[in-house]
């Protein structure tokens, strides 16, 4: 299990994470529709960040979306059921 306090996203508020998540999801949609480059901007603890993605970066965008969703607790499935005898 990942320690959510040890990730690079740990210092961001839920509001900032949700804003970044929405930007990344829009960027992924824009890339899949054929736009050449997408720029995503967000604020993280010590200042503003801006990242540009090209067509080949959809896997990186998806990985970042998953990381933010994990930090926010979105998309977690049910706990596994363990039987003890």
CSV table of N, CA and C in Angstrom, one decimal:
chain,number,residue,atom,x,y,z
A,1,UNK,N,0.8,-1.2,0.0
A,1,UNK,CA,0.0,0.0,0.0
A,1,UNK,C,0.9,1.2,0.0
A,2,UNK,N,0.5,2.2,-0.7
A,2,UNK,CA,1.3,3.5,-0.9
A,2,UNK,C,1.0,4.4,0.3
A,3,UNK,N,2.0,5.0,0.9
A,3,UNK,CA,1.9,6.0,1.9
A,3,UNK,C,1.5,7.3,1.2
A,4,UNK,N,0.3,7.8,1.4
A,4,UNK,CA,-0.1,9.0,0.6
A,4,UNK,C,0.5,10.2,1.1
A,5,UNK,N,1.1,10.2,2.3
A,5,UNK,CA,1.9,11.4,2.9
A,5,UNK,C,3.3,11.4,2.3
A,6,UNK,N,3.7,10.4,1.6
A,6,UNK,CA,5.1,10.4,1.0
A,6,UNK,C,5.1,10.6,-0.5
A,7,UNK,N,4.0,10.9,-1.1
A,7,UNK,CA,4.0,11.2,-2.5
A,7,UNK,C,4.3,12.7,-2.8
A,8,UNK,N,4.6,12.9,-4.0
A,8,UNK,CA,4.9,14.3,-4.4
A,8,UNK,C,3.6,15.2,-4.3
A,9,UNK,N,2.5,14.6,-4.3
A,9,UNK,CA,1.2,15.4,-4.2
A,9,UNK,C,0.8,15.6,-2.8
A,10,UNK,N,1.5,15.2,-1.8
A,10,UNK,CA,1.1,15.2,-0.4
A,10,UNK,C,0.8,16.6,0.1
A,11,UNK,N,1.6,17.6,-0.4
A,11,UNK,CA,1.4,19.0,0.1
A,11,UNK,C,0.3,19.8,-0.5
A,12,UNK,N,-0.4,19.2,-1.5
A,12,UNK,CA,-1.5,19.9,-2.2
A,12,UNK,C,-2.8,19.7,-1.5
A,13,UNK,N,-3.6,20.8,-1.5
A,13,UNK,CA,-5.0,20.7,-0.9
A,13,UNK,C,-5.9,19.9,-1.9
A,14,UNK,N,-7.0,19.4,-1.3
A,14,UNK,CA,-7.9,18.7,-2.1
A,14,UNK,C,-8.5,19.5,-3.3
A,15,UNK,N,-8.7,20.8,-3.0
A,15,UNK,CA,-9.2,21.7,-4.1
A,15,UNK,C,-8.1,21.8,-5.2
A,16,UNK,N,-6.9,22.0,-4.8
A,16,UNK,CA,-5.8,22.1,-5.9
A,16,UNK,C,-5.7,20.8,-6.6
A,17,UNK,N,-5.8,19.7,-5.9
A,17,UNK,CA,-5.7,18.4,-6.6
A,17,UNK,C,-6.9,18.2,-7.6
A,18,UNK,N,-8.1,18.6,-7.1
A,18,UNK,CA,-9.2,18.4,-8.0
A,18,UNK,C,-9.1,19.3,-9.3
A,19,UNK,N,-8.6,20.5,-9.1
A,19,UNK,CA,-8.4,21.4,-10.2
A,19,UNK,C,-7.4,20.8,-11.2
A,20,UNK,N,-6.2,20.3,-10.6
A,20,UNK,CA,-5.2,19.7,-11.5
A,20,UNK,C,-5.8,18.5,-12.2
A,21,UNK,N,-6.6,17.7,-11.5
A,21,UNK,CA,-7.2,16.5,-12.1
A,21,UNK,C,-8.1,16.9,-13.2
A,22,UNK,N,-8.9,17.9,-13.1
A,22,UNK,CA,-9.8,18.3,-14.2
A,22,UNK,C,-9.0,18.8,-15.4
A,23,UNK,N,-7.9,19.6,-15.1
A,23,UNK,CA,-7.0,20.0,-16.2
A,23,UNK,C,-6.4,18.9,-16.9
A,24,UNK,N,-5.9,17.9,-16.2
A,24,UNK,CA,-5.3,16.7,-16.8
A,24,UNK,C,-6.3,15.9,-17.6
A,25,UNK,N,-7.5,15.7,-17.1
A,25,UNK,CA,-8.5,15.0,-17.8
A,25,UNK,C,-8.9,15.7,-19.1
A,26,UNK,N,-9.0,17.0,-19.0
A,26,UNK,CA,-9.3,17.8,-20.3
A,26,UNK,C,-8.1,17.7,-21.3
A,27,UNK,N,-6.9,17.7,-20.7
A,27,UNK,CA,-5.7,17.6,-21.6
A,27,UNK,C,-5.7,16.3,-22.3
A,28,UNK,N,-6.0,15.2,-21.6
A,28,UNK,CA,-6.1,13.9,-22.2
A,28,UNK,C,-7.1,13.8,-23.3
A,29,UNK,N,-8.3,14.4,-23.0
A,29,UNK,CA,-9.4,14.4,-24.0
A,29,UNK,C,-8.9,15.2,-25.2
A,30,UNK,N,-8.3,16.4,-25.0
A,30,UNK,CA,-7.8,17.2,-26.1
A,30,UNK,C,-6.8,16.4,-27.0
A,31,UNK,N,-5.9,15.7,-26.3
A,31,UNK,CA,-4.9,15.0,-27.1
A,31,UNK,C,-5.5,13.8,-27.9
A,32,UNK,N,-6.5,13.2,-27.3
A,32,UNK,CA,-7.1,12.1,-28.0
A,32,UNK,C,-8.0,12.6,-29.2
A,33,UNK,N,-8.3,13.9,-29.2
A,33,UNK,CA,-9.1,14.4,-30.3
A,33,UNK,C,-8.2,15.0,-31.4
A,34,UNK,N,-6.8,14.9,-31.1
A,34,UNK,CA,-5.9,15.2,-32.2
A,34,UNK,C,-5.2,16.5,-32.1
A,35,UNK,N,-5.3,17.2,-31.0
A,35,UNK,CA,-4.6,18.4,-30.9
A,35,UNK,C,-3.1,18.1,-30.7
A,36,UNK,N,-2.3,19.0,-31.2
A,36,UNK,CA,-0.8,18.7,-31.2
A,36,UNK,C,-0.2,18.8,-29.9
A,37,UNK,N,-0.5,19.8,-29.1
A,37,UNK,CA,0.1,20.0,-27.8
A,37,UNK,C,-0.9,20.6,-26.8
A,38,UNK,N,-0.8,20.2,-25.6
A,38,UNK,CA,-1.7,20.7,-24.6
A,38,UNK,C,-0.8,21.2,-23.4
A,39,UNK,N,-1.1,22.3,-22.8
A,39,UNK,CA,-0.4,22.9,-21.7
A,39,UNK,C,-1.3,22.8,-20.5
A,40,UNK,N,-0.8,22.3,-19.4
A,40,UNK,CA,-1.6,22.2,-18.1
A,40,UNK,C,-0.9,23.0,-17.1
A,41,UNK,N,-1.6,23.9,-16.4
A,41,UNK,CA,-1.1,24.7,-15.4
A,41,UNK,C,-1.8,24.5,-14.0
A,42,UNK,N,-1.0,24.4,-13.0
A,42,UNK,CA,-1.6,24.3,-11.6
A,42,UNK,C,-0.7,24.9,-10.6
A,43,UNK,N,-1.2,25.1,-9.4
A,43,UNK,CA,-0.4,25.7,-8.3
A,43,UNK,C,-0.1,24.6,-7.3
A,44,UNK,N,1.1,24.5,-6.9
A,44,UNK,CA,1.5,23.5,-5.9
A,44,UNK,C,2.4,24.2,-4.9
A,45,UNK,N,2.0,24.1,-3.6
A,45,UNK,CA,2.7,24.7,-2.5
A,45,UNK,C,3.6,25.9,-2.7
A,46,UNK,N,4.6,25.7,-3.4
A,46,UNK,CA,5.7,26.7,-3.6
A,46,UNK,C,5.6,27.5,-4.9
A,47,UNK,N,4.5,27.4,-5.6
A,47,UNK,CA,4.3,28.3,-6.8
A,47,UNK,C,3.6,27.6,-7.9
A,48,UNK,N,3.5,28.3,-9.0
A,48,UNK,CA,2.8,27.8,-10.2
A,48,UNK,C,3.7,26.9,-11.0
A,49,UNK,N,3.0,25.9,-11.6
A,49,UNK,CA,3.7,24.9,-12.5
A,49,UNK,C,3.0,24.9,-13.8
A,50,UNK,N,3.7,24.7,-14.9
A,50,UNK,CA,3.1,24.5,-16.2
A,50,UNK,C,3.8,23.4,-16.9
A,51,UNK,N,3.1,22.5,-17.5
A,51,UNK,CA,3.6,21.4,-18.2
A,51,UNK,C,3.0,21.3,-19.6
A,52,UNK,N,3.8,21.1,-20.6
A,52,UNK,CA,3.2,20.9,-22.0
A,52,UNK,C,3.4,19.4,-22.4
A,53,UNK,N,2.3,18.9,-23.0
A,53,UNK,CA,2.3,17.5,-23.4
A,53,UNK,C,2.1,17.5,-24.9
A,54,UNK,N,2.7,16.5,-25.6
A,54,UNK,CA,2.5,16.2,-27.0
A,54,UNK,C,1.8,14.9,-27.2
A,55,UNK,N,1.6,14.5,-28.4
A,55,UNK,CA,0.8,13.3,-28.7
A,55,UNK,C,1.3,12.1,-28.0
A,56,UNK,N,2.6,11.9,-27.9
A,56,UNK,CA,3.1,10.7,-27.3
A,56,UNK,C,3.0,10.7,-25.8
A,57,UNK,N,2.5,11.7,-25.1
A,57,UNK,CA,2.5,11.8,-23.7
A,57,UNK,C,1.2,11.3,-23.0
A,58,UNK,N,0.3,10.7,-23.7
A,58,UNK,CA,-0.9,10.3,-23.1
A,58,UNK,C,-0.8,9.3,-22.0
A,59,UNK,N,0.2,8.5,-22.1
A,59,UNK,CA,0.5,7.6,-21.0
A,59,UNK,C,1.0,8.3,-19.7
A,60,UNK,N,1.8,9.4,-19.9
A,60,UNK,CA,2.2,10.2,-18.8
A,60,UNK,C,1.0,10.9,-18.1
A,61,UNK,N,0.2,11.4,-19.0
A,61,UNK,CA,-1.0,12.1,-18.4
A,61,UNK,C,-1.9,11.2,-17.7
A,62,UNK,N,-2.1,10.0,-18.2
A,62,UNK,CA,-2.9,9.0,-17.6
A,62,UNK,C,-2.3,8.6,-16.2
A,63,UNK,N,-1.0,8.4,-16.2
A,63,UNK,CA,-0.3,8.0,-14.9
A,63,UNK,C,-0.5,9.1,-13.9
A,64,UNK,N,-0.4,10.4,-14.3
A,64,UNK,CA,-0.6,11.5,-13.4
A,64,UNK,C,-2.1,11.6,-12.9
A,65,UNK,N,-3.0,11.3,-13.8
A,65,UNK,CA,-4.4,11.3,-13.4
A,65,UNK,C,-4.6,10.2,-12.3
A,66,UNK,N,-4.1,9.0,-12.5
A,66,UNK,CA,-4.2,7.9,-11.6
A,66,UNK,C,-3.6,8.3,-10.2
A,67,UNK,N,-2.4,9.0,-10.3
A,67,UNK,CA,-1.8,9.4,-9.0
A,67,UNK,C,-2.6,10.4,-8.2
A,68,UNK,N,-3.2,11.3,-8.9
A,68,UNK,CA,-4.1,12.3,-8.3
A,68,UNK,C,-5.3,11.6,-7.7
A,69,UNK,N,-5.9,10.7,-8.5
A,69,UNK,CA,-7.1,10.0,-8.1
A,69,UNK,C,-6.8,9.2,-6.8
A,70,UNK,N,-5.6,8.6,-6.8
A,70,UNK,CA,-5.2,7.8,-5.6
A,70,UNK,C,-5.1,8.7,-4.4
A,71,UNK,N,-4.4,9.9,-4.6
A,71,UNK,CA,-4.2,10.8,-3.5
A,71,UNK,C,-5.6,11.3,-2.9
A,72,UNK,N,-6.6,11.5,-3.8
A,72,UNK,CA,-7.9,11.9,-3.4
A,72,UNK,C,-8.8,10.8,-2.9
A,73,UNK,N,-8.4,9.6,-3.1
A,73,UNK,CA,-9.2,8.4,-2.7
A,73,UNK,C,-10.3,8.1,-3.7
A,74,UNK,N,-10.1,8.6,-5.0
A,74,UNK,CA,-11.1,8.3,-6.0
A,74,UNK,C,-10.7,7.0,-6.7
A,75,UNK,N,-11.7,6.2,-7.0
A,75,UNK,CA,-11.5,5.0,-7.8
A,75,UNK,C,-10.9,3.8,-7.0
A,76,UNK,N,-10.9,3.9,-5.7
A,76,UNK,CA,-10.5,2.8,-4.9
A,76,UNK,C,-11.7,1.8,-4.8
A,77,UNK,N,-11.3,0.6,-5.1
A,77,UNK,CA,-12.3,-0.5,-5.0
A,77,UNK,C,-12.6,-0.9,-3.6
A,78,UNK,N,-13.4,-1.8,-3.4
A,78,UNK,CA,-13.7,-2.4,-2.1
A,78,UNK,C,-12.5,-3.1,-1.5
A,79,UNK,N,-12.3,-3.1,-0.2
A,79,UNK,CA,-11.3,-3.8,0.4
A,79,UNK,C,-11.4,-5.3,0.0
A,80,UNK,N,-10.3,-6.0,-0.1
A,80,UNK,CA,-10.4,-7.4,-0.3
A,80,UNK,C,-10.9,-8.2,0.9
A,81,UNK,N,-11.7,-9.2,0.6
A,81,UNK,CA,-12.2,-10.0,1.7
A,81,UNK,C,-11.2,-11.1,2.1
A,82,UNK,N,-10.9,-11.1,3.4
A,82,UNK,CA,-9.9,-12.2,3.8
A,82,UNK,C,-10.7,-13.1,4.8
A,83,UNK,N,-10.5,-14.4,4.6
A,83,UNK,CA,-11.1,-15.3,5.5
A,83,UNK,C,-10.1,-15.9,6.4
A,84,UNK,N,-10.5,-16.0,7.7
A,84,UNK,CA,-9.6,-16.5,8.7
A,84,UNK,C,-10.3,-17.8,9.3
A,85,UNK,N,-9.5,-18.8,9.3
A,85,UNK,CA,-10.1,-20.1,9.8
A,85,UNK,C,-9.4,-20.4,11.1
